[in-house]
Amino acid sequence: PSVGVGLRARRRWRAATMDQEMNVRAKMAKLKEQKRVADEINELLTRPGEDGLNESSRKTMKNLEVAVVVSKRPGFFEYYKPAPEVEAIQKNGEIQHLVKKLNRLGGEIAQLDAESQNIEAMRKPLKMSSGPELTSLAQWNARYGTVEKPVPSGFYSGFNDAPKIYGGTEHHRAFKTQSRTMKRGRLIR
């Protein structure tokens, strides 16, 4: 029986190793595709001359600033018109399409990373557990109990309501103070 268990574990480890290699190849392909899409976006934004979207946006903003200044004067103002290629890119929403594609590829890469972590977990040998894992003090106390030590008097600082009552007048009722007095100790509870 123990030989069969070892053989099964080796086969599982070998299969996990092959899955990991395929996962790495798929991730590399997705990363190359993501780089290609990012380069395409960058090329559209930073084309030389007036064909780049960044330059067109800069000129449009500059033109609008001038238009605001000139608007107080009589006459007509000629607004900046972007190049036909830039208008076509904006109208077709190419940048938005490429950004969505870039985000989709990022999600697929994250999914491949998660699968890779799962495969790595399968490759590691299982450790023997000595019992349920304790993650909080409440779980520890429930399992092993709490320690109750007698506390000497004056060890903790205590807070008591002050007994002072302020007298009332014919227009206002009497009221008790909201202050508290502290009896000093070495620790605050």
PDB file of C-alpha atoms in Angstrom:
ATOM      1  CA  PRO A   1       0.000   0.000   0.000  1.00  0.00           C
ATOM      2  CA  SER A   2       2.769   2.485   0.835  1.00  0.00           C
ATOM      3  CA  VAL A   3       4.462   1.933  -2.555  1.00  0.00           C
ATOM      4  CA  GLY A   4       1.209   2.731  -4.360  1.00  0.00           C
ATOM      5  CA  VAL A   5       0.747   5.915  -2.339  1.00  0.00           C
ATOM      6  CA  GLY A   6       4.279   7.090  -3.208  1.00  0.00           C
ATOM      7  CA  LEU A   7       3.735   6.284  -6.888  1.00  0.00           C
ATOM      8  CA  ARG A   8       0.446   8.186  -6.918  1.00  0.00           C
ATOM      9  CA  ALA A   9       2.089  11.163  -5.234  1.00  0.00           C
ATOM     10  CA  ARG A  10       4.903  11.191  -7.822  1.00  0.00           C
ATOM     11  CA  ARG A  11       2.388  11.020 -10.668  1.00  0.00           C
ATOM     12  CA  ARG A  12       0.360  13.849  -9.146  1.00  0.00           C
ATOM     13  CA  TRP A  13       3.540  15.915  -8.713  1.00  0.00           C
ATOM     14  CA  ARG A  14       4.593  15.226 -12.332  1.00  0.00           C
ATOM     15  CA  ALA A  15       1.126  16.163 -13.637  1.00  0.00           C
ATOM     16  CA  ALA A  16       1.177  19.347 -11.563  1.00  0.00           C
ATOM     17  CA  THR A  17       4.626  20.205 -12.970  1.00  0.00           C
ATOM     18  CA  MET A  18       3.342  19.768 -16.534  1.00  0.00           C
ATOM     19  CA  ASP A  19       0.287  21.908 -15.724  1.00  0.00           C
ATOM     20  CA  GLN A  20       2.576  24.571 -14.264  1.00  0.00           C
ATOM     21  CA  GLU A  21       4.702  24.636 -17.453  1.00  0.00           C
ATOM     22  CA  MET A  22       1.594  25.003 -19.632  1.00  0.00           C
ATOM     23  CA  ASN A  23       0.333  27.750 -17.332  1.00  0.00           C
ATOM     24  CA  VAL A  24       3.646  29.638 -17.625  1.00  0.00           C
ATOM     25  CA  ARG A  25       3.522  29.402 -21.433  1.00  0.00           C
ATOM     26  CA  ALA A  26      -0.059  30.684 -21.507  1.00  0.00           C
ATOM     27  CA  LYS A  27       0.873  33.547 -19.164  1.00  0.00           C
ATOM     28  CA  MET A  28       3.836  34.511 -21.370  1.00  0.00           C
ATOM     29  CA  ALA A  29       1.561  34.573 -24.416  1.00  0.00           C
ATOM     30  CA  LYS A  30      -0.964  36.787 -22.585  1.00  0.00           C
ATOM     31  CA  LEU A  31       1.826  39.124 -21.431  1.00  0.00           C
ATOM     32  CA  LYS A  32       3.087  39.464 -25.026  1.00  0.00           C
ATOM     33  CA  GLU A  33      -0.460  40.227 -26.209  1.00  0.00           C
ATOM     34  CA  GLN A  34      -0.860  42.784 -23.398  1.00  0.00           C
ATOM     35  CA  LYS A  35       2.412  44.472 -24.417  1.00  0.00           C
ATOM     36  CA  ARG A  36       1.307  44.579 -28.054  1.00  0.00           C
ATOM     37  CA  VAL A  37      -2.002  46.252 -27.116  1.00  0.00           C
ATOM     38  CA  ALA A  38      -0.232  48.737 -24.819  1.00  0.00           C
ATOM     39  CA  ASP A  39       2.232  49.598 -27.592  1.00  0.00           C
ATOM     40  CA  GLU A  40      -0.691  50.123 -29.991  1.00  0.00           C
ATOM     41  CA  ILE A  41      -2.374  52.517 -27.533  1.00  0.00           C
ATOM     42  CA  ASN A  42       0.908  54.362 -27.026  1.00  0.00           C
ATOM     43  CA  GLU A  43       1.407  54.676 -30.783  1.00  0.00           C
ATOM     44  CA  LEU A  44      -2.065  56.206 -31.215  1.00  0.00           C
ATOM     45  CA  LEU A  45      -1.472  58.674 -28.398  1.00  0.00           C
ATOM     46  CA  THR A  46       2.057  59.768 -29.320  1.00  0.00           C
ATOM     47  CA  ARG A  47       2.095  59.837 -33.113  1.00  0.00           C
ATOM     48  CA  PRO A  48       4.432  62.531 -34.484  1.00  0.00           C
ATOM     49  CA  GLY A  49       2.938  65.739 -35.815  1.00  0.00           C
ATOM     50  CA  GLU A  50      -0.743  66.578 -35.523  1.00  0.00           C
ATOM     51  CA  ASP A  51      -1.880  62.959 -35.893  1.00  0.00           C
ATOM     52  CA  GLY A  52      -1.249  62.027 -32.230  1.00  0.00           C
ATOM     53  CA  LEU A  53      -4.165  62.157 -29.811  1.00  0.00           C
ATOM     54  CA  ASN A  54      -2.054  63.798 -27.097  1.00  0.00           C
ATOM     55  CA  GLU A  55      -0.963  66.614 -29.425  1.00  0.00           C
ATOM     56  CA  SER A  56      -4.518  67.074 -30.727  1.00  0.00           C
ATOM     57  CA  SER A  57      -5.825  67.311 -27.164  1.00  0.00           C
ATOM     58  CA  ARG A  58      -3.143  69.835 -26.221  1.00  0.00           C
ATOM     59  CA  LYS A  59      -3.986  72.021 -29.220  1.00  0.00           C
ATOM     60  CA  THR A  60      -7.714  71.815 -28.510  1.00  0.00           C
ATOM     61  CA  MET A  61      -7.193  72.899 -24.883  1.00  0.00           C
ATOM     62  CA  LYS A  62      -4.910  75.755 -25.947  1.00  0.00           C
ATOM     63  CA  ASN A  63      -7.460  76.850 -28.548  1.00  0.00           C
ATOM     64  CA  LEU A  64     -10.286  76.833 -25.999  1.00  0.00           C
ATOM     65  CA  GLU A  65      -8.249  78.955 -23.594  1.00  0.00           C
ATOM     66  CA  VAL A  66      -7.686  81.502 -26.380  1.00  0.00           C
ATOM     67  CA  ALA A  67     -11.378  81.345 -27.290  1.00  0.00           C
ATOM     68  CA  VAL A  68     -12.345  82.272 -23.721  1.00  0.00           C
ATOM     69  CA  VAL A  69     -10.068  85.328 -23.829  1.00  0.00           C
ATOM     70  CA  VAL A  70     -11.247  86.396 -27.298  1.00  0.00           C
ATOM     71  CA  SER A  71     -14.935  85.795 -26.500  1.00  0.00           C
ATOM     72  CA  LYS A  72     -15.263  89.267 -24.991  1.00  0.00           C
ATOM     73  CA  ARG A  73     -14.294  90.867 -28.301  1.00  0.00           C
ATOM     74  CA  PRO A  74     -16.684  91.260 -31.208  1.00  0.00           C
ATOM     75  CA  GLY A  75     -16.327  89.018 -34.208  1.00  0.00           C
ATOM     76  CA  PHE A  76     -16.002  85.343 -35.061  1.00  0.00           C
ATOM     77  CA  PHE A  77     -13.407  82.906 -33.687  1.00  0.00           C
ATOM     78  CA  GLU A  78     -12.196  79.892 -35.702  1.00  0.00           C
ATOM     79  CA  TYR A  79     -12.000  76.821 -33.448  1.00  0.00           C
ATOM     80  CA  TYR A  80      -9.261  74.195 -33.872  1.00  0.00           C
ATOM     81  CA  LYS A  81     -10.289  71.227 -35.989  1.00  0.00           C
ATOM     82  CA  PRO A  82      -8.334  67.996 -35.410  1.00  0.00           C
ATOM     83  CA  ALA A  83      -6.936  65.996 -38.329  1.00  0.00           C
ATOM     84  CA  PRO A  84      -9.407  63.636 -40.058  1.00  0.00           C
ATOM     85  CA  GLU A  85      -7.471  60.581 -38.780  1.00  0.00           C
ATOM     86  CA  VAL A  86      -7.771  61.814 -35.180  1.00  0.00           C
ATOM     87  CA  GLU A  87     -11.499  62.460 -35.620  1.00  0.00           C
ATOM     88  CA  ALA A  88     -11.943  58.938 -37.021  1.00  0.00           C
ATOM     89  CA  ILE A  89     -10.065  57.417 -34.045  1.00  0.00           C
ATOM     90  CA  GLN A  90     -12.197  59.384 -31.585  1.00  0.00           C
ATOM     91  CA  LYS A  91     -15.449  58.626 -33.395  1.00  0.00           C
ATOM     92  CA  ASN A  92     -14.743  54.871 -33.591  1.00  0.00           C
ATOM     93  CA  GLY A  93     -13.665  54.732 -29.914  1.00  0.00           C
ATOM     94  CA  GLU A  94     -10.492  52.827 -30.740  1.00  0.00           C
ATOM     95  CA  ILE A  95      -8.743  53.870 -27.536  1.00  0.00           C
ATOM     96  CA  GLN A  96     -11.669  52.760 -25.353  1.00  0.00           C
ATOM     97  CA  HIS A  97     -11.798  49.435 -27.205  1.00  0.00           C
ATOM     98  CA  LEU A  98      -8.060  48.883 -26.705  1.00  0.00           C
ATOM     99  CA  VAL A  99      -8.255  49.839 -23.010  1.00  0.00           C
ATOM    100  CA  LYS A 100     -11.072  47.307 -22.485  1.00  0.00           C
ATOM    101  CA  LYS A 101      -8.966  44.682 -24.234  1.00  0.00           C
ATOM    102  CA  LEU A 102      -5.991  45.596 -22.034  1.00  0.00           C
ATOM    103  CA  ASN A 103      -8.128  45.235 -18.880  1.00  0.00           C
ATOM    104  CA  ARG A 104      -9.506  41.892 -20.073  1.00  0.00           C
ATOM    105  CA  LEU A 105      -5.966  40.609 -20.646  1.00  0.00           C
ATOM    106  CA  GLY A 106      -4.969  41.821 -17.176  1.00  0.00           C
ATOM    107  CA  GLY A 107      -7.850  39.830 -15.686  1.00  0.00           C
ATOM    108  CA  GLU A 108      -6.837  36.716 -17.620  1.00  0.00           C
ATOM    109  CA  ILE A 109      -3.252  37.095 -16.379  1.00  0.00           C
ATOM    110  CA  ALA A 110      -4.507  37.406 -12.793  1.00  0.00           C
ATOM    111  CA  GLN A 111      -6.572  34.247 -13.295  1.00  0.00           C
ATOM    112  CA  LEU A 112      -3.499  32.404 -14.598  1.00  0.00           C
ATOM    113  CA  ASP A 113      -1.563  33.590 -11.532  1.00  0.00           C
ATOM    114  CA  ALA A 114      -4.264  32.193  -9.248  1.00  0.00           C
ATOM    115  CA  GLU A 115      -4.184  28.870 -11.103  1.00  0.00           C
ATOM    116  CA  SER A 116      -0.402  28.842 -10.800  1.00  0.00           C
ATOM    117  CA  GLN A 117      -0.648  29.295  -7.035  1.00  0.00           C
ATOM    118  CA  ASN A 118      -3.150  26.436  -6.830  1.00  0.00           C
ATOM    119  CA  ILE A 119      -0.816  24.183  -8.812  1.00  0.00           C
ATOM    120  CA  GLU A 120       2.100  25.128  -6.535  1.00  0.00           C
ATOM    121  CA  ALA A 121      -0.021  24.225  -3.526  1.00  0.00           C
ATOM    122  CA  MET A 122      -0.753  20.818  -5.091  1.00  0.00           C
ATOM    123  CA  ARG A 123       2.959  20.230  -5.704  1.00  0.00           C
ATOM    124  CA  LYS A 124       3.907  20.799  -2.078  1.00  0.00           C
ATOM    125  CA  PRO A 125       3.598  17.753   0.138  1.00  0.00           C
ATOM    126  CA  LEU A 126       0.723  17.801   2.579  1.00  0.00           C
ATOM    127  CA  LYS A 127       1.795  18.488   6.140  1.00  0.00           C
ATOM    128  CA  MET A 128       0.239  16.600   8.979  1.00  0.00           C
ATOM    129  CA  SER A 129      -2.182  18.644  10.996  1.00  0.00           C
ATOM    130  CA  SER A 130      -2.243  18.344  14.784  1.00  0.00           C
ATOM    131  CA  GLY A 131      -5.762  19.700  15.043  1.00  0.00           C
ATOM    132  CA  PRO A 132      -7.866  22.621  13.961  1.00  0.00           C
ATOM    133  CA  GLU A 133      -5.954  25.831  13.354  1.00  0.00           C
ATOM    134  CA  LEU A 134      -6.415  28.487  16.020  1.00  0.00           C
ATOM    135  CA  THR A 135      -6.660  31.990  14.573  1.00  0.00           C
ATOM    136  CA  SER A 136      -8.001  34.015  17.477  1.00  0.00           C
ATOM    137  CA  LEU A 137      -7.783  34.288  21.221  1.00  0.00           C
ATOM    138  CA  ALA A 138     -11.464  33.348  21.512  1.00  0.00           C
ATOM    139  CA  GLN A 139     -10.750  30.034  19.742  1.00  0.00           C
ATOM    140  CA  TRP A 140      -7.789  29.430  22.057  1.00  0.00           C
ATOM    141  CA  ASN A 141      -9.917  30.104  25.138  1.00  0.00           C
ATOM    142  CA  ALA A 142     -12.681  27.834  23.820  1.00  0.00           C
ATOM    143  CA  ARG A 143     -10.211  24.993  23.294  1.00  0.00           C
ATOM    144  CA  TYR A 144      -7.953  25.312  26.330  1.00  0.00           C
ATOM    145  CA  GLY A 145     -10.016  27.423  28.743  1.00  0.00           C
ATOM    146  CA  THR A 146      -9.227  30.735  30.361  1.00  0.00           C
ATOM    147  CA  VAL A 147      -6.924  31.378  33.275  1.00  0.00           C
ATOM    148  CA  GLU A 148      -8.571  33.107  36.189  1.00  0.00           C
ATOM    149  CA  LYS A 149      -6.102  34.629  38.631  1.00  0.00           C
ATOM    150  CA  PRO A 150      -7.329  36.477  41.685  1.00  0.00           C
ATOM    151  CA  VAL A 151      -6.791  40.211  41.294  1.00  0.00           C
ATOM    152  CA  PRO A 152      -5.713  42.106  44.425  1.00  0.00           C
ATOM    153  CA  SER A 153      -7.779  45.129  45.348  1.00  0.00           C
ATOM    154  CA  GLY A 154      -6.410  48.402  43.969  1.00  0.00           C
ATOM    155  CA  PHE A 155      -4.673  46.632  41.066  1.00  0.00           C
ATOM    156  CA  TYR A 156      -7.004  48.031  38.405  1.00  0.00           C
ATOM    157  CA  SER A 157      -8.013  51.646  38.076  1.00  0.00           C
ATOM    158  CA  GLY A 158     -11.734  52.086  38.475  1.00  0.00           C
ATOM    159  CA  PHE A 159     -14.154  54.731  37.238  1.00  0.00           C
ATOM    160  CA  ASN A 160     -17.227  55.621  39.281  1.00  0.00           C
ATOM    161  CA  ASP A 161     -19.998  58.109  38.615  1.00  0.00           C
ATOM    162  CA  ALA A 162     -19.507  61.279  40.614  1.00  0.00           C
ATOM    163  CA  PRO A 163     -22.249  61.813  43.244  1.00  0.00           C
ATOM    164  CA  LYS A 164     -22.527  65.600  42.738  1.00  0.00           C
ATOM    165  CA  ILE A 165     -26.019  66.977  42.038  1.00  0.00           C
ATOM    166  CA  TYR A 166     -26.437  70.549  40.878  1.00  0.00           C
ATOM    167  CA  GLY A 167     -29.411  72.305  42.375  1.00  0.00           C
ATOM    168  CA  GLY A 168     -32.197  73.619  40.246  1.00  0.00           C
ATOM    169  CA  THR A 169     -33.910  76.962  40.070  1.00  0.00           C
ATOM    170  CA  GLU A 170     -37.520  77.859  39.429  1.00  0.00           C
ATOM    171  CA  HIS A 171     -36.772  77.798  35.685  1.00  0.00           C
ATOM    172  CA  HIS A 172     -34.437  74.768  35.494  1.00  0.00           C
ATOM    173  CA  ARG A 173     -34.567  71.319  37.042  1.00  0.00           C
ATOM    174  CA  ALA A 174     -31.769  69.921  39.203  1.00  0.00           C
ATOM    175  CA  PHE A 175     -29.404  67.550  37.419  1.00  0.00           C
ATOM    176  CA  LYS A 176     -26.730  65.029  38.267  1.00  0.00           C
ATOM    177  CA  THR A 177     -23.200  65.632  36.948  1.00  0.00           C
ATOM    178  CA  GLN A 178     -22.003  63.546  34.036  1.00  0.00           C
ATOM    179  CA  SER A 179     -18.413  63.444  35.271  1.00  0.00           C
ATOM    180  CA  ARG A 180     -16.742  60.300  36.601  1.00  0.00           C
ATOM    181  CA  THR A 181     -14.070  59.983  39.239  1.00  0.00           C
ATOM    182  CA  MET A 182     -11.136  57.627  38.871  1.00  0.00           C
ATOM    183  CA  LYS A 183      -9.755  55.470  41.667  1.00  0.00           C
ATOM    184  CA  ARG A 184      -6.104  54.996  40.723  1.00  0.00           C
ATOM    185  CA  GLY A 185      -4.546  51.595  40.279  1.00  0.00           C
ATOM    186  CA  ARG A 186      -1.649  50.115  38.321  1.00  0.00           C
ATOM    187  CA  LEU A 187      -3.697  49.040  35.265  1.00  0.00           C
ATOM    188  CA  ILE A 188      -6.737  50.454  33.489  1.00  0.00           C
ATOM    189  CA  ARG A 189      -9.472  47.967  32.807  1.00  0.00           C
TER     190      ARG A 189
END
